[in-house]
mmCIF file of N, CA and C and ligand atoms in Angstrom:
data_model
loop_
_atom_site.group_PDB
_atom_site.id
_atom_site.type_symbol
_atom_site.label_atom_id
_atom_site.label_comp_id
_atom_site.label_asym_id
_atom_site.label_seq_id
_atom_site.Cartn_x
_atom_site.Cartn_y
_atom_site.Cartn_z
ATOM 1 N N MET A 11 51.529 14.918 -27.861
ATOM 2 C CA MET A 11 52.229 14.519 -26.637
ATOM 3 C C MET A 11 51.202 14.114 -25.593
ATOM 4 N N HIS A 12 51.482 13.023 -24.913
ATOM 5 C CA HIS A 12 50.538 12.504 -23.917
ATOM 6 C C HIS A 12 51.343 12.012 -22.714
ATOM 7 N N ILE A 13 51.108 12.595 -21.577
ATOM 8 C CA ILE A 13 51.869 12.219 -20.378
ATOM 9 C C ILE A 13 50.885 11.900 -19.260
ATOM 10 N N ILE A 14 51.144 10.782 -18.592
ATOM 11 C CA ILE A 14 50.259 10.346 -17.509
ATOM 12 C C ILE A 14 50.974 10.541 -16.172
ATOM 13 N N ASN A 15 50.253 11.045 -15.207
ATOM 14 C CA ASN A 15 50.728 11.186 -13.827
ATOM 15 C C ASN A 15 52.138 11.746 -13.680
ATOM 16 N N PRO A 16 52.383 12.930 -14.254
ATOM 17 C CA PRO A 16 53.706 13.532 -14.093
ATOM 18 C C PRO A 16 53.961 13.876 -12.626
ATOM 19 N N THR A 17 55.213 13.789 -12.244
ATOM 20 C CA THR A 17 55.603 14.236 -10.905
ATOM 21 C C THR A 17 55.551 15.762 -10.874
ATOM 22 N N ILE A 18 54.944 16.300 -9.816
ATOM 23 C CA ILE A 18 54.851 17.749 -9.636
ATOM 24 C C ILE A 18 55.855 18.158 -8.559
ATOM 25 N N PRO A 19 56.672 19.200 -8.693
ATOM 26 C CA PRO A 19 56.709 20.097 -9.842
ATOM 27 C C PRO A 19 57.180 19.414 -11.112
ATOM 28 N N TYR A 20 56.583 19.866 -12.217
ATOM 29 C CA TYR A 20 56.873 19.300 -13.527
ATOM 30 C C TYR A 20 57.436 20.386 -14.433
ATOM 31 N N LEU A 21 58.440 20.016 -15.212
ATOM 32 C CA LEU A 21 58.951 20.910 -16.259
ATOM 33 C C LEU A 21 59.404 20.043 -17.407
ATOM 34 N N GLY A 22 58.744 20.199 -18.555
ATOM 35 C CA GLY A 22 59.116 19.364 -19.694
ATOM 36 C C GLY A 22 58.838 20.070 -21.002
ATOM 37 N N PRO A 23 59.585 19.694 -22.046
ATOM 38 C CA PRO A 23 59.403 20.301 -23.363
ATOM 39 C C PRO A 23 58.049 19.917 -23.957
ATOM 40 N N ILE A 24 57.512 20.787 -24.795
ATOM 41 C CA ILE A 24 56.280 20.455 -25.521
ATOM 42 C C ILE A 24 56.519 20.716 -27.008
ATOM 43 N N PRO A 25 55.768 20.037 -27.864
ATOM 44 C CA PRO A 25 55.864 20.340 -29.296
ATOM 45 C C PRO A 25 55.308 21.733 -29.569
ATOM 46 N N SER A 26 55.543 22.218 -30.761
ATOM 47 C CA SER A 26 55.112 23.568 -31.142
ATOM 48 C C SER A 26 53.598 23.742 -30.986
ATOM 49 N N ILE A 27 53.201 24.867 -30.374
ATOM 50 C CA ILE A 27 51.770 25.194 -30.296
ATOM 51 C C ILE A 27 51.487 26.475 -31.079
ATOM 52 N N GLN A 28 52.370 26.794 -32.040
ATOM 53 C CA GLN A 28 52.245 28.110 -32.684
ATOM 54 C C GLN A 28 51.034 28.225 -33.600
ATOM 55 N N ASP A 29 50.525 27.112 -34.096
ATOM 56 C CA ASP A 29 49.403 27.217 -35.028
ATOM 57 C C ASP A 29 48.080 27.334 -34.293
ATOM 58 N N GLU A 30 47.231 28.191 -34.858
ATOM 59 C CA GLU A 30 45.909 28.422 -34.317
ATOM 60 C C GLU A 30 45.175 27.087 -34.175
ATOM 61 N N GLY A 31 44.584 26.863 -33.034
ATOM 62 C CA GLY A 31 43.871 25.608 -32.803
ATOM 63 C C GLY A 31 44.679 24.599 -32.016
ATOM 64 N N SER A 32 45.976 24.872 -31.823
ATOM 65 C CA SER A 32 46.775 23.988 -30.964
ATOM 66 C C SER A 32 46.229 24.066 -29.549
ATOM 67 N N CYS A 33 46.407 23.000 -28.807
ATOM 68 C CA CYS A 33 45.721 22.917 -27.521
ATOM 69 C C CYS A 33 46.531 22.129 -26.498
ATOM 70 N N ILE A 34 46.576 22.655 -25.295
ATOM 71 C CA ILE A 34 47.181 21.934 -24.169
ATOM 72 C C ILE A 34 46.041 21.582 -23.225
ATOM 73 N N SER A 35 45.895 20.310 -22.909
ATOM 74 C CA SER A 35 44.816 19.881 -22.016
ATOM 75 C C SER A 35 45.425 19.262 -20.766
ATOM 76 N N LEU A 36 44.868 19.622 -19.641
ATOM 77 C CA LEU A 36 45.316 19.055 -18.367
ATOM 78 C C LEU A 36 44.114 18.479 -17.648
ATOM 79 N N GLU A 37 44.309 17.296 -17.080
ATOM 80 C CA GLU A 37 43.315 16.755 -16.149
ATOM 81 C C GLU A 37 44.010 16.623 -14.825
ATOM 82 N N GLY A 38 43.405 17.196 -13.793
ATOM 83 C CA GLY A 38 44.079 17.174 -12.509
ATOM 84 C C GLY A 38 43.102 17.310 -11.369
ATOM 85 N N SER A 39 43.659 17.494 -10.180
ATOM 86 C CA SER A 39 42.819 17.763 -9.014
ATOM 87 C C SER A 39 43.667 18.526 -8.006
ATOM 88 N N THR A 40 42.990 19.192 -7.103
ATOM 89 C CA THR A 40 43.695 19.931 -6.060
ATOM 90 C C THR A 40 43.409 19.268 -4.718
ATOM 91 N N PRO A 41 44.352 19.346 -3.779
ATOM 92 C CA PRO A 41 44.076 18.824 -2.439
ATOM 93 C C PRO A 41 43.072 19.729 -1.705
ATOM 94 N N GLU A 42 42.472 19.195 -0.649
ATOM 95 C CA GLU A 42 41.459 19.980 0.074
ATOM 96 C C GLU A 42 42.027 21.235 0.710
ATOM 97 N N ASP A 43 43.328 21.192 1.005
ATOM 98 C CA ASP A 43 43.954 22.367 1.630
ATOM 99 C C ASP A 43 44.787 23.169 0.620
ATOM 100 N N ALA A 44 44.464 23.030 -0.647
ATOM 101 C CA ALA A 44 45.240 23.725 -1.687
ATOM 102 C C ALA A 44 45.260 25.229 -1.433
ATOM 103 N N LYS A 45 46.433 25.811 -1.569
ATOM 104 C CA LYS A 45 46.554 27.271 -1.478
ATOM 105 C C LYS A 45 46.692 27.875 -2.875
ATOM 106 N N ARG A 46 47.678 27.378 -3.622
ATOM 107 C CA ARG A 46 47.924 27.905 -4.973
ATOM 108 C C ARG A 46 48.531 26.834 -5.857
ATOM 109 N N PHE A 47 48.301 26.951 -7.137
ATOM 110 C CA PHE A 47 49.133 26.205 -8.072
ATOM 111 C C PHE A 47 49.353 27.065 -9.313
ATOM 112 N N TYR A 48 50.260 26.632 -10.161
ATOM 113 C CA TYR A 48 50.543 27.417 -11.354
ATOM 114 C C TYR A 48 50.794 26.515 -12.547
ATOM 115 N N VAL A 49 50.478 27.069 -13.702
ATOM 116 C CA VAL A 49 50.789 26.444 -14.985
ATOM 117 C C VAL A 49 51.499 27.521 -15.794
ATOM 118 N N ASN A 50 52.707 27.235 -16.225
ATOM 119 C CA ASN A 50 53.488 28.206 -17.002
ATOM 120 C C ASN A 50 53.809 27.656 -18.383
ATOM 121 N N LEU A 51 53.703 28.514 -19.382
ATOM 122 C CA LEU A 51 54.232 28.190 -20.711
ATOM 123 C C LEU A 51 55.536 28.956 -20.851
ATOM 124 N N LEU A 52 56.619 28.200 -20.933
ATOM 125 C CA LEU A 52 57.961 28.791 -20.916
ATOM 126 C C LEU A 52 58.522 28.922 -22.333
ATOM 127 N N CYS A 53 59.224 30.038 -22.555
ATOM 128 C CA CYS A 53 59.876 30.293 -23.852
ATOM 129 C C CYS A 53 61.301 29.739 -23.804
ATOM 130 N N GLY A 54 61.440 28.463 -23.589
ATOM 131 C CA GLY A 54 62.750 27.847 -23.438
ATOM 132 C C GLY A 54 62.569 26.662 -22.534
ATOM 133 N N LYS A 55 63.620 25.927 -22.306
ATOM 134 C CA LYS A 55 63.461 24.670 -21.574
ATOM 135 C C LYS A 55 63.907 24.752 -20.130
ATOM 136 N N SER A 56 64.221 25.973 -19.668
ATOM 137 C CA SER A 56 64.628 26.117 -18.274
ATOM 138 C C SER A 56 63.611 26.966 -17.525
ATOM 139 N N GLU A 57 63.557 26.786 -16.229
ATOM 140 C CA GLU A 57 62.596 27.530 -15.409
ATOM 141 C C GLU A 57 62.930 29.022 -15.364
ATOM 142 N N TYR A 58 64.125 29.397 -15.826
ATOM 143 C CA TYR A 58 64.517 30.812 -15.810
ATOM 144 C C TYR A 58 64.150 31.527 -17.103
ATOM 145 N N ASP A 59 63.651 30.785 -18.063
ATOM 146 C CA ASP A 59 63.272 31.405 -19.333
ATOM 147 C C ASP A 59 62.019 32.260 -19.167
ATOM 148 N N ASN A 60 61.781 33.092 -20.149
ATOM 149 C CA ASN A 60 60.589 33.934 -20.137
ATOM 150 C C ASN A 60 59.328 33.065 -20.065
ATOM 151 N N ILE A 61 58.311 33.627 -19.448
ATOM 152 C CA ILE A 61 57.027 32.922 -19.322
ATOM 153 C C ILE A 61 56.002 33.642 -20.193
ATOM 154 N N ALA A 62 55.531 32.951 -21.218
ATOM 155 C CA ALA A 62 54.553 33.543 -22.146
ATOM 156 C C ALA A 62 53.147 33.526 -21.566
ATOM 157 N N LEU A 63 52.925 32.640 -20.592
ATOM 158 C CA LEU A 63 51.623 32.580 -19.906
ATOM 159 C C LEU A 63 51.809 31.932 -18.544
ATOM 160 N N HIS A 64 51.394 32.649 -17.515
ATOM 161 C CA HIS A 64 51.407 32.162 -16.128
ATOM 162 C C HIS A 64 49.954 32.144 -15.666
ATOM 163 N N ILE A 65 49.478 30.980 -15.303
ATOM 164 C CA ILE A 65 48.105 30.840 -14.793
ATOM 165 C C ILE A 65 48.241 30.426 -13.341
ATOM 166 N N ASN A 66 47.678 31.233 -12.444
ATOM 167 C CA ASN A 66 47.953 31.023 -11.020
ATOM 168 C C ASN A 66 46.693 31.133 -10.145
ATOM 169 N N PRO A 67 45.941 30.029 -10.053
ATOM 170 C CA PRO A 67 44.790 30.021 -9.146
ATOM 171 C C PRO A 67 45.255 30.163 -7.694
ATOM 172 N N ARG A 68 44.643 31.078 -6.973
ATOM 173 C CA ARG A 68 45.002 31.345 -5.566
ATOM 174 C C ARG A 68 43.768 31.196 -4.688
ATOM 175 N N PHE A 69 43.751 30.140 -3.891
ATOM 176 C CA PHE A 69 42.652 29.943 -2.935
ATOM 177 C C PHE A 69 42.925 30.731 -1.653
ATOM 178 N N ASP A 70 44.188 31.140 -1.476
ATOM 179 C CA ASP A 70 44.594 31.787 -0.225
ATOM 180 C C ASP A 70 44.482 33.307 -0.296
ATOM 181 N N GLN A 71 43.959 33.824 -1.396
ATOM 182 C CA GLN A 71 43.841 35.286 -1.549
ATOM 183 C C GLN A 71 42.457 35.628 -2.056
ATOM 184 N N GLY A 72 41.469 35.135 -1.355
ATOM 185 C CA GLY A 72 40.096 35.463 -1.720
ATOM 186 C C GLY A 72 39.604 34.788 -2.981
ATOM 187 N N ALA A 73 40.223 33.651 -3.339
ATOM 188 C CA ALA A 73 39.765 32.858 -4.488
ATOM 189 C C ALA A 73 39.778 33.651 -5.780
ATOM 190 N N LYS A 74 40.942 33.760 -6.363
ATOM 191 C CA LYS A 74 41.075 34.459 -7.637
ATOM 192 C C LYS A 74 42.099 33.734 -8.493
ATOM 193 N N VAL A 75 42.110 34.100 -9.755
ATOM 194 C CA VAL A 75 43.103 33.524 -10.659
ATOM 195 C C VAL A 75 43.910 34.668 -11.262
ATOM 196 N N VAL A 76 45.216 34.582 -11.098
ATOM 197 C CA VAL A 76 46.123 35.613 -11.612
ATOM 198 C C VAL A 76 46.767 35.110 -12.906
ATOM 199 N N PHE A 77 46.734 35.930 -13.931
ATOM 200 C CA PHE A 77 47.404 35.643 -15.203
ATOM 201 C C PHE A 77 48.512 36.672 -15.392
ATOM 202 N N ASN A 78 49.637 36.211 -15.909
ATOM 203 C CA ASN A 78 50.723 37.165 -16.137
ATOM 204 C C ASN A 78 51.737 36.569 -17.098
ATOM 205 N N THR A 79 52.757 37.388 -17.383
ATOM 206 C CA THR A 79 53.916 36.936 -18.150
ATOM 207 C C THR A 79 55.144 37.331 -17.332
ATOM 208 N N ARG A 80 56.286 36.733 -17.670
ATOM 209 C CA ARG A 80 57.543 37.150 -17.025
ATOM 210 C C ARG A 80 58.617 37.232 -18.102
ATOM 211 N N GLU A 81 59.211 38.404 -18.193
ATOM 212 C CA GLU A 81 60.222 38.646 -19.226
ATOM 213 C C GLU A 81 61.485 39.144 -18.562
ATOM 214 N N ASN A 82 62.613 38.531 -18.887
ATOM 215 C CA ASN A 82 63.907 38.901 -18.284
ATOM 216 C C ASN A 82 63.778 38.993 -16.769
ATOM 217 N N ASP A 83 63.130 37.978 -16.194
ATOM 218 C CA ASP A 83 63.021 37.864 -14.738
ATOM 219 C C ASP A 83 62.054 38.846 -14.084
ATOM 220 N N GLU A 84 61.326 39.617 -14.905
ATOM 221 C CA GLU A 84 60.401 40.586 -14.313
ATOM 222 C C GLU A 84 58.971 40.258 -14.689
ATOM 223 N N TRP A 85 58.122 40.217 -13.668
ATOM 224 C CA TRP A 85 56.710 39.979 -13.918
ATOM 225 C C TRP A 85 56.102 41.178 -14.616
ATOM 226 N N GLY A 86 55.195 40.912 -15.532
ATOM 227 C CA GLY A 86 54.473 41.973 -16.220
ATOM 228 C C GLY A 86 53.292 42.416 -15.371
ATOM 229 N N SER A 87 52.310 43.044 -16.017
ATOM 230 C CA SER A 87 51.155 43.497 -15.242
ATOM 231 C C SER A 87 50.158 42.342 -15.128
ATOM 232 N N GLU A 88 49.679 42.162 -13.911
ATOM 233 C CA GLU A 88 48.785 41.032 -13.632
ATOM 234 C C GLU A 88 47.395 41.278 -14.203
ATOM 235 N N LYS A 89 46.800 40.236 -14.729
ATOM 236 C CA LYS A 89 45.378 40.237 -15.045
ATOM 237 C C LYS A 89 44.745 39.365 -13.963
ATOM 238 N N ILE A 90 43.872 39.949 -13.202
ATOM 239 C CA ILE A 90 43.293 39.230 -12.068
ATOM 240 C C ILE A 90 41.820 38.953 -12.340
ATOM 241 N N VAL A 91 41.444 37.695 -12.238
ATOM 242 C CA VAL A 91 40.039 37.334 -12.397
ATOM 243 C C VAL A 91 39.520 36.950 -11.018
ATOM 244 N N ASN A 92 38.580 37.740 -10.524
ATOM 245 C CA ASN A 92 38.074 37.512 -9.174
ATOM 246 C C ASN A 92 36.934 36.509 -9.167
ATOM 247 N N SER A 93 37.196 35.383 -9.797
ATOM 248 C CA SER A 93 36.253 34.277 -9.694
ATOM 249 C C SER A 93 37.094 33.027 -9.811
ATOM 250 N N MET A 94 36.622 31.934 -9.237
ATOM 251 C CA MET A 94 37.455 30.748 -9.099
ATOM 252 C C MET A 94 36.751 29.533 -9.689
ATOM 253 N N PRO A 95 37.219 29.083 -10.864
ATOM 254 C CA PRO A 95 36.555 27.933 -11.489
ATOM 255 C C PRO A 95 37.025 26.595 -10.922
ATOM 256 N N PHE A 96 38.090 26.606 -10.110
ATOM 257 C CA PHE A 96 38.593 25.377 -9.497
ATOM 258 C C PHE A 96 38.049 25.279 -8.075
ATOM 259 N N SER A 97 37.945 24.060 -7.551
ATOM 260 C CA SER A 97 37.492 23.870 -6.171
ATOM 261 C C SER A 97 38.526 23.058 -5.425
ATOM 262 N N GLN A 98 38.788 23.447 -4.202
ATOM 263 C CA GLN A 98 39.721 22.675 -3.378
ATOM 264 C C GLN A 98 39.188 21.260 -3.205
ATOM 265 N N GLY A 99 40.052 20.295 -3.444
ATOM 266 C CA GLY A 99 39.673 18.898 -3.224
ATOM 267 C C GLY A 99 38.927 18.258 -4.385
ATOM 268 N N LEU A 100 38.786 18.974 -5.491
ATOM 269 C CA LEU A 100 38.031 18.405 -6.619
ATOM 270 C C LEU A 100 38.866 18.311 -7.890
ATOM 271 N N ALA A 101 38.417 17.437 -8.763
ATOM 272 C CA ALA A 101 39.072 17.258 -10.062
ATOM 273 C C ALA A 101 38.669 18.384 -11.007
ATOM 274 N N PHE A 102 39.521 18.624 -11.999
ATOM 275 C CA PHE A 102 39.204 19.636 -13.011
ATOM 276 C C PHE A 102 39.812 19.226 -14.343
ATOM 277 N N LYS A 103 39.290 19.826 -15.396
ATOM 278 C CA LYS A 103 39.909 19.730 -16.716
ATOM 279 C C LYS A 103 40.163 21.144 -17.192
ATOM 280 N N MET A 104 41.351 21.390 -17.649
ATOM 281 C CA MET A 104 41.694 22.718 -18.150
ATOM 282 C C MET A 104 42.238 22.589 -19.566
ATOM 283 N N LYS A 105 41.833 23.510 -20.414
ATOM 284 C CA LYS A 105 42.376 23.542 -21.776
ATOM 285 C C LYS A 105 42.925 24.929 -22.055
ATOM 286 N N ILE A 106 44.083 24.972 -22.671
ATOM 287 C CA ILE A 106 44.650 26.232 -23.157
ATOM 288 C C ILE A 106 44.650 26.111 -24.675
ATOM 289 N N ILE A 107 43.805 26.903 -25.313
ATOM 290 C CA ILE A 107 43.655 26.822 -26.773
ATOM 291 C C ILE A 107 44.301 28.052 -27.392
ATOM 292 N N VAL A 108 45.104 27.823 -28.415
ATOM 293 C CA VAL A 108 45.799 28.922 -29.097
ATOM 294 C C VAL A 108 44.914 29.460 -30.218
ATOM 295 N N THR A 109 44.649 30.759 -30.197
ATOM 296 C CA THR A 109 43.957 31.402 -31.312
ATOM 297 C C THR A 109 44.975 32.302 -32.016
ATOM 298 N N ALA A 110 44.507 33.136 -32.952
ATOM 299 C CA ALA A 110 45.441 33.963 -33.724
ATOM 300 C C ALA A 110 46.245 34.903 -32.834
ATOM 301 N N ASN A 111 45.644 35.411 -31.762
ATOM 302 C CA ASN A 111 46.357 36.390 -30.938
ATOM 303 C C ASN A 111 46.160 36.229 -29.438
ATOM 304 N N ARG A 112 45.549 35.119 -29.039
ATOM 305 C CA ARG A 112 45.251 34.931 -27.623
ATOM 306 C C ARG A 112 45.350 33.483 -27.196
ATOM 307 N N PHE A 113 45.507 33.292 -25.892
ATOM 308 C CA PHE A 113 45.281 31.984 -25.274
ATOM 309 C C PHE A 113 43.867 32.004 -24.714
ATOM 310 N N GLN A 114 43.119 30.984 -25.058
ATOM 311 C CA GLN A 114 41.765 30.842 -24.498
ATOM 312 C C GLN A 114 41.844 29.773 -23.426
ATOM 313 N N ILE A 115 41.463 30.118 -22.215
ATOM 314 C CA ILE A 115 41.558 29.148 -21.129
ATOM 315 C C ILE A 115 40.159 28.662 -20.770
ATOM 316 N N HIS A 116 39.972 27.366 -20.899
ATOM 317 C CA HIS A 116 38.691 26.753 -20.560
ATOM 318 C C HIS A 116 38.876 25.888 -19.319
ATOM 319 N N VAL A 117 37.893 25.915 -18.444
ATOM 320 C CA VAL A 117 37.923 25.037 -17.274
ATOM 321 C C VAL A 117 36.598 24.275 -17.228
ATOM 322 N N ASP A 118 36.705 22.974 -17.145
ATOM 323 C CA ASP A 118 35.524 22.103 -17.104
ATOM 324 C C ASP A 118 34.541 22.430 -18.228
ATOM 325 N N GLY A 119 35.108 22.651 -19.408
ATOM 326 C CA GLY A 119 34.275 22.823 -20.594
ATOM 327 C C GLY A 119 33.739 24.220 -20.809
ATOM 328 N N ARG A 120 34.040 25.110 -19.866
ATOM 329 C CA ARG A 120 33.539 26.481 -20.014
ATOM 330 C C ARG A 120 34.690 27.446 -20.236
ATOM 331 N N GLU A 121 34.478 28.417 -21.111
ATOM 332 C CA GLU A 121 35.525 29.410 -21.317
ATOM 333 C C GLU A 121 35.648 30.258 -20.061
ATOM 334 N N PHE A 122 36.858 30.390 -19.559
ATOM 335 C CA PHE A 122 37.076 31.140 -18.316
ATOM 336 C C PHE A 122 37.711 32.496 -18.579
ATOM 337 N N TYR A 123 38.703 32.509 -19.470
ATOM 338 C CA TYR A 123 39.424 33.767 -19.697
ATOM 339 C C TYR A 123 40.176 33.682 -21.015
ATOM 340 N N THR A 124 40.386 34.835 -21.646
ATOM 341 C CA THR A 124 41.296 34.850 -22.792
ATOM 342 C C THR A 124 42.390 35.856 -22.504
ATOM 343 N N PHE A 125 43.600 35.440 -22.761
ATOM 344 C CA PHE A 125 44.789 36.244 -22.441
ATOM 345 C C PHE A 125 45.510 36.570 -23.735
ATOM 346 N N ALA A 126 45.609 37.869 -24.045
ATOM 347 C CA ALA A 126 46.259 38.294 -25.297
ATOM 348 C C ALA A 126 47.760 38.000 -25.231
ATOM 349 N N PHE A 127 48.300 37.494 -26.329
ATOM 350 C CA PHE A 127 49.741 37.213 -26.370
ATOM 351 C C PHE A 127 50.528 38.490 -26.061
ATOM 352 N N ARG A 128 51.572 38.336 -25.268
ATOM 353 C CA ARG A 128 52.505 39.444 -25.055
ATOM 354 C C ARG A 128 53.862 39.121 -25.660
ATOM 355 N N MET A 129 54.059 37.858 -26.000
ATOM 356 C CA MET A 129 55.267 37.463 -26.722
ATOM 357 C C MET A 129 54.871 36.420 -27.762
ATOM 358 N N PRO A 130 55.686 36.272 -28.801
ATOM 359 C CA PRO A 130 55.303 35.369 -29.890
ATOM 360 C C PRO A 130 55.118 33.938 -29.395
ATOM 361 N N VAL A 131 54.000 33.361 -29.772
ATOM 362 C CA VAL A 131 53.659 32.033 -29.251
ATOM 363 C C VAL A 131 54.600 30.958 -29.818
ATOM 364 N N ASN A 132 55.272 31.291 -30.934
ATOM 365 C CA ASN A 132 56.196 30.281 -31.474
ATOM 366 C C ASN A 132 57.443 30.103 -30.607
ATOM 367 N N ARG A 133 57.598 30.955 -29.585
ATOM 368 C CA ARG A 133 58.736 30.775 -28.669
ATOM 369 C C ARG A 133 58.440 29.762 -27.571
ATOM 370 N N VAL A 134 57.170 29.441 -27.382
ATOM 371 C CA VAL A 134 56.823 28.533 -26.281
ATOM 372 C C VAL A 134 57.447 27.162 -26.532
ATOM 373 N N ALA A 135 58.194 26.683 -25.547
ATOM 374 C CA ALA A 135 58.944 25.434 -25.746
ATOM 375 C C ALA A 135 58.755 24.432 -24.616
ATOM 376 N N ALA A 136 58.189 24.885 -23.493
ATOM 377 C CA ALA A 136 58.076 23.962 -22.364
ATOM 378 C C ALA A 136 56.868 24.309 -21.504
ATOM 379 N N LEU A 137 56.456 23.317 -20.758
ATOM 380 C CA LEU A 137 55.321 23.439 -19.841
ATOM 381 C C LEU A 137 55.836 23.188 -18.430
ATOM 382 N N GLN A 138 55.427 24.048 -17.515
ATOM 383 C CA GLN A 138 55.842 23.902 -16.117
ATOM 384 C C GLN A 138 54.590 23.944 -15.240
ATOM 385 N N ILE A 139 54.501 23.012 -14.310
ATOM 386 C CA ILE A 139 53.330 22.949 -13.424
ATOM 387 C C ILE A 139 53.842 22.731 -12.008
ATOM 388 N N GLY A 140 53.308 23.507 -11.078
ATOM 389 C CA GLY A 140 53.762 23.328 -9.701
ATOM 390 C C GLY A 140 52.734 23.820 -8.715
ATOM 391 N N GLY A 141 53.054 23.665 -7.439
ATOM 392 C CA GLY A 141 52.155 24.103 -6.380
ATOM 393 C C GLY A 141 51.225 22.988 -5.956
ATOM 394 N N ASP A 142 50.081 23.393 -5.395
ATOM 395 C CA ASP A 142 49.172 22.434 -4.757
ATOM 396 C C ASP A 142 48.225 21.818 -5.783
ATOM 397 N N VAL A 143 48.766 20.893 -6.551
ATOM 398 C CA VAL A 143 47.970 20.272 -7.605
ATOM 399 C C VAL A 143 48.532 18.889 -7.920
ATOM 400 N N THR A 144 47.648 18.013 -8.331
ATOM 401 C CA THR A 144 48.038 16.709 -8.857
ATOM 402 C C THR A 144 47.566 16.686 -10.299
ATOM 403 N N ILE A 145 48.425 16.219 -11.191
ATOM 404 C CA ILE A 145 48.029 16.151 -12.595
ATOM 405 C C ILE A 145 47.986 14.680 -13.011
ATOM 406 N N HIS A 146 46.878 14.306 -13.621
ATOM 407 C CA HIS A 146 46.711 12.920 -14.072
ATOM 408 C C HIS A 146 47.102 12.769 -15.537
ATOM 409 N N VAL A 147 46.752 13.760 -16.332
ATOM 410 C CA VAL A 147 47.033 13.665 -17.775
ATOM 411 C C VAL A 147 47.423 15.032 -18.333
ATOM 412 N N ILE A 148 48.458 15.034 -19.145
ATOM 413 C CA ILE A 148 48.807 16.209 -19.964
ATOM 414 C C ILE A 148 48.717 15.770 -21.428
ATOM 415 N N ASP A 149 47.994 16.529 -22.219
ATOM 416 C CA ASP A 149 47.937 16.288 -23.656
ATOM 417 C C ASP A 149 48.300 17.577 -24.377
ATOM 418 N N VAL A 150 49.179 17.476 -25.340
ATOM 419 C CA VAL A 150 49.455 18.628 -26.192
ATOM 420 C C VAL A 150 49.157 18.218 -27.625
ATOM 421 N N ASN A 151 48.238 18.938 -28.246
ATOM 422 C CA ASN A 151 47.829 18.626 -29.618
ATOM 423 C C ASN A 151 48.152 19.781 -30.534
ATOM 424 N N GLU A 152 49.004 19.514 -31.496
ATOM 425 C CA GLU A 152 49.330 20.531 -32.500
ATOM 426 C C GLU A 152 48.176 20.611 -33.485
ATOM 427 N N ALA A 153 47.901 21.853 -33.926
ATOM 428 C CA ALA A 153 46.802 22.019 -34.883
ATOM 429 C C ALA A 153 47.178 21.426 -36.227
HETATM 430 C C1 GAL B 229 53.939 37.142 -7.617
HETATM 431 C C2 GAL B 229 54.141 35.679 -7.194
HETATM 432 C C3 GAL B 229 54.577 34.879 -8.401
HETATM 433 C C4 GAL B 229 53.613 35.085 -9.536
HETATM 434 C C5 GAL B 229 53.423 36.562 -9.795
HETATM 435 C C6 GAL B 229 52.421 36.789 -10.916
HETATM 436 O O1 GAL B 229 53.447 37.889 -6.530
HETATM 437 O O2 GAL B 229 55.152 35.629 -6.217
HETATM 438 O O3 GAL B 229 54.643 33.521 -8.061
HETATM 439 O O4 GAL B 229 52.368 34.483 -9.246
HETATM 440 O O5 GAL B 229 52.985 37.219 -8.632
HETATM 441 O O6 GAL B 229 52.215 38.153 -11.141
#
């Protein structure tokens, strides 16, 4: 799947990423006054479905990235990384790579974090992106 310049907020179906080595790549940029943005992998095609992975860079809270899941409308326990690989006003490339039991998140070619699955990755059906971000390219590659 290859999408150019999606309108943000974005919510769209993605092909299966259940096999190890599947990868979601985003090329984007943030505005200079960016506060937060998010990338969600949804277990269904609606914004109310469970979230298997929530990636939430926050420039407005001491520059950190929050990772979480949401099940039956309830957020799970946050994994907080107190370092910020994104810069306000700059372009970035992000990759979410599926391994046997984790999502590996790379930013600008460097591994940033790995998030252990909390729900089966074969349920992931859609990608949602919102907040203070512009996306130029979305690529989803099945392994
Ligand atoms: C909440 C925030 C949500 C989401 C969640 C992640 O405080 O309102 O948007 O980021 O944290 O744990």
